[in-house]
Coordinates of C-alpha atoms in Angstrom, one line a residue:
I601 CA -59.5 105.1 -99.5
E602 CA -59.4 102.0 -97.2
R603 CA -62.9 102.3 -95.8
Y604 CA -65.4 100.2 -97.7
D605 CA -67.7 100.0 -94.7
E606 CA -71.5 100.7 -94.9
Y607 CA -71.1 104.4 -94.2
V608 CA -69.1 105.1 -97.2
N609 CA -71.0 105.0 -100.5
F610 CA -68.4 106.1 -102.9
S611 CA -64.7 105.3 -102.7
R612 CA -61.9 104.8 -105.1
I613 CA -58.8 102.7 -105.8
G614 CA -56.0 104.3 -107.8
N615 CA -55.4 107.9 -108.9
G616 CA -56.1 109.9 -112.1
S617 CA -59.4 110.0 -114.0
I618 CA -62.3 107.7 -113.3
G619 CA -64.0 107.7 -116.6
G620 CA -67.5 108.7 -117.7
K621 CA -69.8 106.4 -115.8
A622 CA -68.0 106.9 -112.5
R623 CA -68.1 110.7 -113.0
G624 CA -71.8 110.4 -113.5
L625 CA -72.2 108.4 -110.3
A626 CA -70.1 111.0 -108.3
F627 CA -72.3 113.7 -109.9
L628 CA -75.5 111.8 -108.8
S629 CA -74.1 111.4 -105.3
S630 CA -73.5 115.1 -105.0
L631 CA -76.9 115.9 -106.4
I632 CA -78.6 113.8 -103.8
K633 CA -76.6 115.5 -101.0
K634 CA -77.2 119.1 -102.1
N635 CA -80.8 118.9 -103.1
P636 CA -83.3 118.8 -100.3
A637 CA -86.0 117.6 -102.7
F638 CA -84.5 114.1 -102.5
K639 CA -85.2 114.0 -98.8
G640 CA -88.8 115.1 -99.3
F641 CA -90.4 111.7 -100.0
E642 CA -92.0 110.1 -97.0
D643 CA -90.8 106.5 -96.3
V644 CA -88.4 106.5 -99.2
I645 CA -84.7 106.8 -99.3
I646 CA -83.0 107.9 -102.5
T647 CA -79.3 107.1 -102.8
I648 CA -76.7 105.5 -105.0
P649 CA -75.6 101.8 -104.3
R650 CA -72.3 101.3 -102.5
T651 CA -69.6 102.0 -105.2
V652 CA -65.9 101.5 -105.5
V653 CA -64.2 103.0 -108.6
L654 CA -60.9 102.0 -110.1
G655 CA -59.1 104.9 -111.9
V656 CA -57.8 104.6 -115.5
D657 CA -54.2 104.5 -114.2
I658 CA -54.8 100.9 -113.1
F659 CA -55.9 100.0 -116.6
E660 CA -52.7 101.6 -118.0
T661 CA -50.5 99.8 -115.5
F662 CA -52.2 96.5 -116.2
M663 CA -51.8 96.9 -120.0
E664 CA -48.2 98.0 -119.8
T665 CA -46.8 95.5 -117.2
N666 CA -48.5 92.6 -119.0
D667 CA -47.6 94.0 -122.5
L668 CA -51.2 93.7 -123.7
Y669 CA -51.4 96.7 -126.1
P670 CA -50.0 94.8 -129.2
L671 CA -52.6 92.0 -128.7
G672 CA -55.5 94.4 -128.0
L673 CA -54.8 96.4 -131.2
S674 CA -54.3 93.2 -133.3
E675 CA -56.9 91.4 -135.3
A676 CA -57.0 88.6 -132.7
S677 CA -60.5 87.1 -132.0
D678 CA -62.5 88.2 -128.9
E679 CA -61.9 84.8 -127.3
E680 CA -58.1 85.0 -127.7
I681 CA -58.0 88.5 -126.3
L682 CA -60.2 87.5 -123.3
E683 CA -58.1 84.5 -122.5
R684 CA -54.8 86.4 -122.5
F685 CA -56.2 89.3 -120.5
V686 CA -57.7 86.9 -117.8
M687 CA -54.3 85.1 -117.5
A688 CA -52.5 88.4 -117.0
S689 CA -52.1 89.8 -113.5
L690 CA -53.6 92.9 -111.8
P691 CA -51.3 95.1 -109.7
E692 CA -50.8 93.5 -106.2
E693 CA -52.1 96.5 -104.4
V694 CA -55.4 96.2 -106.3
K695 CA -55.7 92.5 -105.5
L696 CA -55.3 93.2 -101.8
K697 CA -57.9 96.0 -101.9
L698 CA -60.4 93.7 -103.6
V699 CA -60.0 91.2 -100.8
K700 CA -60.7 93.9 -98.2
F701 CA -63.8 95.0 -100.3
A702 CA -65.0 91.5 -100.5
Q703 CA -64.8 91.1 -96.7
V704 CA -67.3 94.0 -96.1
I705 CA -69.9 93.6 -98.8
K706 CA -73.0 91.5 -98.4
K707 CA -74.5 91.7 -101.9
P708 CA -73.6 90.6 -105.4
I709 CA -71.5 93.1 -107.3
A710 CA -71.8 94.6 -110.8
I711 CA -68.5 95.3 -112.6
R712 CA -69.2 98.1 -115.1
S713 CA -67.0 99.9 -117.6
S714 CA -66.3 103.5 -117.0
S715 CA -64.3 104.6 -120.1
M716 CA -62.9 108.0 -121.0
L717 CA -65.2 108.2 -124.1
E718 CA -68.4 106.8 -122.6
D719 CA -71.1 109.2 -121.5
S720 CA -69.1 112.2 -122.9
Y721 CA -71.2 115.3 -123.6
Y722 CA -70.8 115.3 -127.3
Q723 CA -71.1 111.6 -128.1
P724 CA -72.4 109.6 -125.2
F725 CA -72.6 106.0 -125.9
A726 CA -74.0 103.1 -123.9
G727 CA -73.8 99.3 -123.8
I728 CA -70.7 99.0 -126.1
Y729 CA -68.4 97.5 -123.4
S730 CA -69.3 94.6 -121.1
T731 CA -70.9 94.6 -117.7
Y732 CA -70.4 91.5 -115.5
M733 CA -72.2 90.4 -112.3
V734 CA -70.5 88.4 -109.6
P735 CA -72.6 86.7 -106.8
H736 CA -71.7 87.3 -103.2
S737 CA -69.6 84.7 -101.5
D738 CA -68.6 84.3 -97.8
N739 CA -65.2 83.2 -99.1
S740 CA -63.7 86.6 -99.6
E741 CA -60.5 85.3 -101.3
M742 CA -62.6 83.5 -103.9
M743 CA -65.0 86.5 -104.4
A744 CA -62.0 88.9 -104.8
A745 CA -60.5 86.5 -107.5
Q746 CA -63.8 86.5 -109.4
L747 CA -64.0 90.4 -109.1
G748 CA -60.5 90.5 -110.5
D749 CA -61.4 88.2 -113.4
A750 CA -64.5 90.3 -114.2
I751 CA -62.4 93.5 -114.2
K752 CA -60.0 91.9 -116.7
C753 CA -63.0 90.9 -118.8
V754 CA -64.2 94.5 -118.9
Y755 CA -60.7 95.7 -119.8
A756 CA -60.6 93.0 -122.6
S757 CA -64.0 94.2 -124.0
V758 CA -62.4 97.5 -125.1
Y759 CA -60.6 95.5 -127.8
F760 CA -63.5 93.2 -128.8
K761 CA -64.7 93.4 -132.3
S762 CA -67.8 95.3 -131.4
G763 CA -65.8 98.0 -129.5
K764 CA -63.4 98.4 -132.4
S765 CA -66.0 98.8 -135.1
Y766 CA -67.9 101.3 -132.9
M767 CA -64.7 103.3 -132.6
T768 CA -64.3 103.2 -136.3
S769 CA -67.8 104.4 -137.0
T770 CA -67.5 107.3 -134.5
L771 CA -64.0 108.3 -135.7
N772 CA -62.6 107.8 -132.3
L773 CA -59.2 106.1 -132.0
I774 CA -59.2 102.8 -130.1
D775 CA -55.6 103.4 -128.9
E776 CA -56.8 106.6 -127.1
E777 CA -59.5 104.7 -125.1
R778 CA -58.7 104.2 -121.5
M779 CA -60.9 102.3 -119.0
G780 CA -62.0 103.0 -115.4
I781 CA -64.1 100.5 -113.6
V782 CA -67.2 100.8 -111.4
L783 CA -67.8 98.1 -108.8
Q784 CA -71.4 98.5 -107.6
E785 CA -73.5 96.6 -105.2
I786 CA -76.5 95.1 -107.1
V787 CA -79.9 96.3 -105.9
G788 CA -82.4 93.6 -104.8
Q789 CA -83.1 90.6 -102.7
A790 CA -82.2 86.9 -103.0
H791 CA -85.1 84.6 -103.9
G792 CA -83.8 81.0 -103.6
N793 CA -80.9 80.9 -106.1
L794 CA -81.9 84.1 -107.9
F795 CA -81.2 87.7 -107.1
Y796 CA -83.0 90.7 -108.5
P797 CA -84.6 94.1 -107.6
T798 CA -88.4 94.6 -107.4
F799 CA -88.1 96.7 -110.5
S800 CA -85.6 98.7 -112.6
G801 CA -86.1 101.6 -114.9
V802 CA -84.7 104.2 -117.3
G803 CA -86.0 107.8 -117.2
R804 CA -85.4 110.4 -119.9
S805 CA -86.0 114.1 -119.3
V806 CA -87.1 114.5 -122.9
N807 CA -89.7 112.3 -124.6
F808 CA -89.0 112.0 -128.4
Y809 CA -92.4 110.3 -129.0
P810 CA -95.0 112.0 -126.8
I811 CA -98.6 110.6 -127.1
P812 CA -101.1 113.5 -126.5
P813 CA -101.7 114.9 -124.0
E814 CA -98.0 114.2 -123.1
K815 CA -95.5 116.9 -123.9
S816 CA -91.9 116.2 -125.0
E817 CA -90.4 118.2 -122.1
E818 CA -92.3 116.2 -119.5
G819 CA -90.0 113.2 -120.1
V820 CA -90.7 109.5 -120.2
V821 CA -89.9 106.5 -118.0
N822 CA -89.7 102.8 -118.8
V823 CA -89.9 100.3 -116.0
A824 CA -89.7 96.5 -115.7
L825 CA -89.6 93.8 -113.1
G826 CA -86.1 92.5 -112.3
L827 CA -82.7 93.6 -113.6
G828 CA -82.5 96.7 -115.8
K829 CA -80.6 94.7 -118.5
Y830 CA -84.1 93.7 -119.7
I831 CA -85.0 97.4 -120.6
V832 CA -81.7 98.6 -122.0
E833 CA -81.5 95.5 -124.3
G834 CA -85.0 96.3 -125.7
G835 CA -87.3 94.0 -123.8
M836 CA -91.1 94.8 -123.5
S837 CA -91.0 97.3 -120.6
L838 CA -93.9 99.5 -119.4
R839 CA -93.7 103.1 -120.6
F840 CA -95.3 106.1 -118.8
S841 CA -95.1 109.8 -118.6
P842 CA -94.3 111.1 -115.1
E843 CA -97.0 113.7 -115.7
Y844 CA -99.8 111.2 -116.4
P845 CA -98.6 108.0 -114.6
A846 CA -102.1 106.4 -114.6
K847 CA -102.4 106.7 -118.4
V848 CA -100.5 103.8 -119.8
I849 CA -101.4 102.9 -123.4
Q850 CA -100.2 99.3 -123.0
L851 CA -102.8 98.8 -120.4
S852 CA -105.8 100.2 -122.3
S853 CA -107.4 96.7 -122.8
P854 CA -106.9 93.1 -121.7
E855 CA -105.8 92.3 -125.3
M856 CA -103.2 95.0 -125.2
M857 CA -102.0 93.9 -121.8
L858 CA -101.5 90.3 -123.0
K859 CA -99.6 91.4 -126.1
E860 CA -97.7 94.5 -125.0
T861 CA -96.4 93.8 -121.5
Q862 CA -93.4 92.0 -120.0
K863 CA -93.5 88.2 -120.2
S864 CA -90.2 87.4 -118.5
F865 CA -87.5 89.1 -116.5
Y866 CA -83.7 88.9 -115.8
A867 CA -82.2 87.7 -112.5
L868 CA -78.7 86.9 -111.4
D869 CA -77.8 83.2 -110.7
L870 CA -76.3 83.2 -107.2
D871 CA -74.4 80.0 -107.7
A872 CA -70.8 81.2 -107.6
N873 CA -69.7 78.5 -110.0
Q874 CA -71.9 80.0 -112.7
F875 CA -69.6 83.0 -113.1
T876 CA -66.6 82.2 -115.4
P877 CA -64.7 84.6 -117.6
S878 CA -66.5 84.8 -120.9
V879 CA -67.0 87.0 -123.9
D880 CA -70.7 86.9 -123.1
D881 CA -71.2 89.2 -120.1
G882 CA -74.6 87.7 -119.4
I883 CA -73.2 84.2 -118.7
N884 CA -74.8 84.0 -115.3
I885 CA -77.9 86.0 -115.9
R886 CA -81.1 83.9 -116.1
K887 CA -84.2 84.7 -118.1
V888 CA -87.1 83.8 -115.8
D889 CA -90.9 83.6 -116.3
L890 CA -93.5 85.6 -114.4
N891 CA -94.7 82.6 -112.4
T892 CA -91.4 82.6 -110.6
A893 CA -91.9 86.2 -109.5
L894 CA -95.4 85.3 -108.4
K895 CA -94.1 82.5 -106.2
D896 CA -91.2 84.7 -104.9
G897 CA -93.8 87.3 -103.8
S898 CA -91.9 90.0 -105.8
L899 CA -94.8 90.5 -108.3
R900 CA -97.3 91.5 -105.6
W901 CA -95.9 95.1 -105.6
I902 CA -96.2 95.6 -109.4
G903 CA -98.5 92.9 -110.7
S904 CA -102.1 92.3 -111.6
I905 CA -104.0 89.1 -112.6
L906 CA -106.0 88.6 -115.8
D907 CA -109.1 86.5 -114.9
M908 CA -109.4 84.4 -118.0
Q909 CA -112.9 83.3 -117.4
N910 CA -114.4 86.7 -117.0
Y911 CA -111.7 88.4 -119.1
V912 CA -111.2 91.2 -116.5
V913 CA -108.0 92.4 -114.9
R914 CA -107.8 92.5 -111.1
D915 CA -105.0 94.6 -109.5
G916 CA -102.9 92.7 -107.0
T917 CA -101.8 89.0 -107.2
M918 CA -104.2 87.2 -104.8
Y919 CA -106.5 86.0 -107.6
E920 CA -106.4 83.0 -109.9
G921 CA -105.4 83.7 -113.5
Y922 CA -102.6 85.0 -115.7
P923 CA -100.0 87.3 -114.1
I924 CA -99.4 90.7 -115.8
V925 CA -96.8 93.3 -115.0
T926 CA -99.0 96.5 -114.8
F927 CA -97.3 98.5 -112.0
A928 CA -100.9 99.3 -110.9
N929 CA -100.0 99.6 -107.2
V930 CA -97.3 102.1 -108.0
L931 CA -98.7 104.1 -110.9
K932 CA -102.4 104.0 -110.1
Y933 CA -102.6 103.7 -106.4
N934 CA -99.3 105.5 -105.6
S935 CA -98.2 102.9 -103.0
F936 CA -94.7 104.1 -104.0
P937 CA -94.3 107.7 -105.3
L938 CA -92.3 106.7 -108.4
A939 CA -93.8 109.2 -110.8
K940 CA -93.2 112.1 -108.4
I941 CA -89.6 111.0 -107.7
M942 CA -88.8 110.6 -111.4
K943 CA -90.3 114.0 -112.3
E944 CA -88.1 115.7 -109.7
T945 CA -85.0 113.6 -110.4
L946 CA -85.1 114.2 -114.2
R947 CA -85.8 117.9 -113.6
I948 CA -82.9 118.4 -111.3
G949 CA -80.6 116.2 -113.4
Q950 CA -81.4 118.2 -116.6
K951 CA -81.0 121.5 -114.8
E952 CA -77.6 120.6 -113.2
M953 CA -76.2 119.0 -116.4
N954 CA -77.6 121.8 -118.5
Q955 CA -78.9 119.4 -121.1
P956 CA -81.4 116.5 -121.4
V957 CA -80.4 113.4 -119.4
E958 CA -81.1 109.7 -119.2
I959 CA -81.0 108.1 -115.7
E960 CA -81.0 104.4 -114.9
F961 CA -82.4 103.4 -111.5
A962 CA -83.5 100.3 -109.5
V963 CA -86.0 100.0 -106.6
D964 CA -86.2 97.6 -103.7
L965 CA -89.7 97.5 -102.2
Q966 CA -89.1 94.4 -100.2
A967 CA -87.7 96.2 -97.2
P968 CA -88.1 94.7 -93.7
A969 CA -91.3 95.9 -92.0
G970 CA -90.8 99.4 -90.6
S971 CA -87.9 100.2 -92.9
P972 CA -88.3 102.7 -95.8
A973 CA -88.3 101.5 -99.4
V974 CA -85.1 102.5 -101.3
L975 CA -84.7 103.9 -104.8
Y976 CA -81.1 103.7 -106.1
L977 CA -79.8 105.9 -108.9
L978 CA -77.4 103.8 -110.9
Q979 CA -76.2 106.1 -113.8
I980 CA -76.8 109.4 -115.5
R981 CA -75.7 110.3 -119.0
P982 CA -76.4 113.2 -121.3
I983 CA -78.9 112.8 -124.2
V984 CA -77.9 114.4 -127.5
D985 CA -81.1 116.1 -128.7
S986 CA -81.0 115.8 -132.4
R987 CA -84.2 117.6 -132.8
V988 CA -82.6 121.0 -132.3
S989 CA -82.8 122.9 -135.6
L990 CA -79.5 123.0 -137.6
G991 CA -80.4 125.9 -139.9
P992 CA -83.6 126.9 -141.7
S993 CA -86.4 124.5 -141.0
I994 CA -87.6 122.4 -143.8
T995 CA -91.3 122.1 -144.6
I996 CA -92.1 118.4 -145.0
E997 CA -95.2 117.1 -146.7
E998 CA -96.3 113.7 -148.0
S999 CA -95.8 113.7 -151.8
D1000 CA -96.0 111.3 -154.8
S1001 CA -92.3 111.8 -155.4
A1002 CA -91.5 110.2 -152.0
F1003 CA -91.2 106.5 -151.3
I1004 CA -91.0 107.0 -147.5
Y1005 CA -93.0 109.4 -145.3
S1006 CA -93.1 109.4 -141.5
E1007 CA -94.5 111.5 -138.7
A1008 CA -92.3 109.7 -136.1
A1009 CA -88.8 110.5 -137.0
L1010 CA -85.6 111.7 -135.3
G1011 CA -82.7 113.6 -136.7
N1012 CA -82.5 116.9 -138.5
G1013 CA -81.7 118.4 -141.9
T1014 CA -81.0 116.9 -145.3
I1015 CA -79.0 113.7 -145.9
S1016 CA -78.0 113.4 -149.5
E1017 CA -75.2 110.8 -149.6
I1018 CA -77.3 107.6 -149.6
K1019 CA -77.4 105.4 -152.7
D1020 CA -77.8 102.0 -151.0
V1021 CA -80.8 100.4 -149.3
I1022 CA -80.5 97.2 -147.3
Y1023 CA -83.9 95.8 -146.3
V1024 CA -85.5 92.8 -144.7
R1025 CA -87.8 91.1 -147.2
T1026 CA -91.4 91.3 -145.9
N1027 CA -93.1 88.7 -148.1
N1028 CA -92.2 85.7 -146.0
Y1029 CA -90.9 87.4 -142.9
K1030 CA -91.0 85.3 -139.7
P1031 CA -89.6 86.6 -136.3
A1032 CA -88.2 83.1 -135.8
N1033 CA -85.5 84.0 -138.4
N1034 CA -84.4 87.2 -136.7
Q1035 CA -81.1 85.8 -135.4
Q1036 CA -80.1 84.6 -138.9
I1037 CA -81.1 88.0 -140.3
A1038 CA -78.8 89.8 -137.9
T1039 CA -75.9 87.6 -139.1
E1040 CA -76.6 88.4 -142.7
I1041 CA -76.8 92.1 -142.0
E1042 CA -73.5 92.1 -140.2
A1043 CA -71.8 90.6 -143.3
I1044 CA -73.2 93.2 -145.6
N1045 CA -72.5 96.1 -143.1
A1046 CA -68.8 95.1 -142.9
K1047 CA -68.6 95.3 -146.7
M1048 CA -70.4 98.7 -146.8
Q1049 CA -68.2 100.1 -144.1
K1050 CA -65.0 98.9 -145.9
E1051 CA -66.2 100.6 -149.1
N1052 CA -67.3 103.7 -147.1
R1053 CA -70.9 103.6 -148.5
P1054 CA -73.5 104.9 -146.1
Y1055 CA -76.8 103.1 -146.4
L1056 CA -80.5 103.1 -145.4
L1057 CA -81.5 100.1 -143.3
I1058 CA -85.2 99.0 -143.3
G1059 CA -86.7 96.2 -141.2
P1060 CA -89.7 95.1 -139.1
G1061 CA -90.1 95.5 -135.4
R1062 CA -87.5 97.0 -133.0
W1063 CA -83.9 97.1 -134.3
G1064 CA -81.4 96.1 -131.7
S1065 CA -83.8 94.4 -129.3
Q1066 CA -82.1 91.4 -127.7
D1067 CA -85.5 89.7 -127.7
P1068 CA -85.6 88.2 -131.2
W1069 CA -89.4 88.1 -131.0
L1070 CA -89.6 91.9 -130.9
G1071 CA -87.1 92.7 -133.7
V1072 CA -83.8 91.9 -135.3
P1073 CA -81.3 91.5 -132.4
V1074 CA -78.4 93.3 -134.0
K1075 CA -75.7 94.8 -131.8
W1076 CA -74.7 98.4 -132.7
S1077 CA -71.4 97.3 -134.3
Q1078 CA -73.4 95.1 -136.8
I1079 CA -75.1 98.1 -138.4
A1080 CA -72.6 100.8 -137.6
G1081 CA -72.4 101.8 -141.3
A1082 CA -76.1 102.8 -141.5
R1083 CA -76.8 106.5 -142.0
A1084 CA -80.6 106.1 -141.5
I1085 CA -82.7 103.4 -140.0
V1086 CA -86.4 102.6 -140.6
E1087 CA -88.5 100.5 -138.2
M1088 CA -91.7 99.3 -139.7
G1089 CA -94.8 97.5 -138.3
L1090 CA -96.2 94.6 -140.3
E1091 CA -99.8 93.5 -140.2
N1092 CA -99.5 91.1 -137.3
Y1093 CA -96.3 92.5 -136.0
S1094 CA -96.4 95.9 -134.5
V1095 CA -93.8 97.2 -132.0
E1096 CA -93.8 100.8 -130.7
P1097 CA -90.6 102.8 -131.1
S1098 CA -88.4 102.3 -128.1
Q1099 CA -86.5 105.0 -126.2
G1100 CA -85.0 103.5 -123.1
T1101 CA -82.5 101.2 -124.8
H1102 CA -78.8 101.5 -125.2
F1103 CA -79.3 101.0 -128.9
F1104 CA -81.6 104.0 -129.1
Q1105 CA -79.2 106.1 -127.1
N1106 CA -76.3 105.3 -129.5
L1107 CA -78.6 106.0 -132.5
T1108 CA -79.4 109.5 -131.3
S1109 CA -75.8 110.2 -130.1
L1110 CA -74.3 109.4 -133.5
R1111 CA -77.1 111.4 -135.2
V1112 CA -78.2 108.4 -137.3
A1113 CA -81.6 109.3 -138.7
Y1114 CA -84.4 107.2 -137.2
I1115 CA -87.8 106.7 -138.9
Y1116 CA -90.8 104.8 -137.6
I1117 CA -93.6 103.6 -140.0
N1118 CA -96.6 101.5 -139.5
T1119 CA -98.9 101.6 -142.6
H1120 CA -101.4 99.2 -141.0
V1121 CA -102.4 101.8 -138.5
N1122 CA -102.0 104.7 -140.9
K1123 CA -98.7 105.9 -139.5
G1124 CA -96.6 107.0 -142.5
K1125 CA -95.9 105.2 -145.8
I1126 CA -93.3 103.2 -147.5
D1127 CA -93.2 101.8 -151.1
V1128 CA -92.0 98.3 -150.6
K1129 CA -93.3 97.3 -154.1
W1130 CA -90.8 99.8 -155.6
L1131 CA -87.9 98.4 -153.5
D1132 CA -88.9 94.8 -154.6
S1133 CA -89.0 95.9 -158.3
M1134 CA -85.4 97.3 -158.2
Q1135 CA -82.6 95.0 -159.3
A1136 CA -80.7 93.6 -156.3
Q1137 CA -76.9 94.1 -155.9
N1138 CA -77.0 91.3 -153.4
E1139 CA -79.8 89.0 -152.3
T1140 CA -80.0 86.4 -149.6
Q1141 CA -82.9 84.3 -148.2
Y1142 CA -84.0 87.2 -145.9
I1143 CA -82.4 90.4 -147.2
R1144 CA -82.1 92.5 -150.3
H1145 CA -79.5 95.2 -151.1
I1146 CA -80.3 97.6 -153.9
Q1147 CA -78.3 100.5 -155.3
T1148 CA -79.5 103.6 -157.1
E1149 CA -77.8 105.7 -159.7
S1150 CA -78.6 109.0 -158.1
P1151 CA -78.8 109.7 -154.4
L1152 CA -82.0 109.1 -152.3
I1153 CA -82.6 112.5 -150.7
L1154 CA -83.8 112.2 -147.0
Q1155 CA -85.2 115.3 -145.3
I1156 CA -86.1 115.4 -141.6
D1157 CA -87.7 118.2 -139.6
G1158 CA -86.7 117.2 -136.1
R1159 CA -89.0 119.6 -134.3
E1160 CA -92.1 118.3 -136.1
G1161 CA -90.8 114.7 -136.1
K1162 CA -91.5 114.4 -139.8
A1163 CA -89.3 112.7 -142.5
V1164 CA -89.6 112.2 -146.2
M1165 CA -87.3 110.2 -148.5
Y1166 CA -87.6 110.8 -152.3
Y1167 CA -87.3 108.4 -155.2
P1168 CA -83.9 108.7 -157.0
G1169 CA -83.6 111.9 -159.0
E1170 CA -86.6 113.5 -157.1
S1171 CA -86.5 116.0 -154.2

């Protein structure tokens, strides 16, 4: 389609399949058109961002004409692969169309992967391939060249080490993967040299960890100021139930607010020179503090101020004090009907997809006076609900023959093939070492995968958070050999289980058992002393690996959310 003007929201370049993410967007676009509910919100437009999709045939042509398959399937480093891909040439027709596209757009563009295997119904995965962001430029030739480079970077990411090891762990064949591309206008406004939306969010139509009176089927939403990368990478977002938007546990006291809410956010750097092809897709994404949002005026829609002298929180941002992201205007005073919109959107999405869904969205409240606010739906993917019973239900109770017991677990059935435990040592644990811990785990995981030995992984805080102060920032590929994962709170280090992250989505899709324990607030038990008493197969400064003679039997009742793991030889 040659029309990329403002009236066309979804167009495509190339023929053939468009991949999972693009299919999801086309699905969202048709949902919005055919459901009158989306037009029923006063002063709010619900839509998808302007999107152009490249079919997988373009990927195949690019790979074949530049003879890149042998390199992609080789053991070459990520950097070597990226360099060769970026030097290669896209089909001429595509380059011309990118120039036309660059002439009509006025905003920065996100270049996202849309592969054949992503977001599939049986094994949806997220965040494995790269997403790049290119700032807008009035020089359309230059912008088109940067878009072309970003597309080639996404193509290259299929063959990066993390993509390959993910494929191995899911028993998919890397040479069967084919890649479509989604070019999507980024939601938001420019503030000086930064660009970001008022807020982003991830909604899930099923809540695996409801806190009474919430119910699982009412869903759960995580929201954060700025780009959504902050949420899906495991940052400290605000969590609420669309049924009880004003009840947010994180806001129950000034102490909680200081500790449990967002301290920084992500924004795109608008300097065009900051985008260069890189293995790191966040090369031009800046981590910014809340005072910047206060100065930009973007915090006034979703912020409050903690008055340090009187130790009270005042909603709005016209006071002196410490800024806090509370979403009070939105969730408490309903200045924007977010809870209602998400409730409807998740209900319709789940009904039309015929299974639970996860939806990413972004909102721009800084509309010119008299214009409606806009909520953009960015992606939809199915959730694999591992709590469905897979046979007779197991009665799980705490017992002396168990070294782990939890009432916040995901998964189902009995796992009886684990004889190895890899755990982060707690006696001198410091979050400052989390980066080093991730590297050590990656090395042990590679060895375990090679020897085909599934293991139990135990550590403090939130696994997979890219904020090293919240947990160990492992990427999925670094722990892909784990069969079960335990997150535990320490005395001064308690992090709630996270649901809106890509890491969590992959965990549930691959049916890796997940167990949350915090003995300091009487949530479950774990016998660390026993682990410490066992002889280590392998020991580093931060990690121990122990092996048992007989298997450690793990039983999970998904419906009750309970799990128990027995000492060796017990069950």
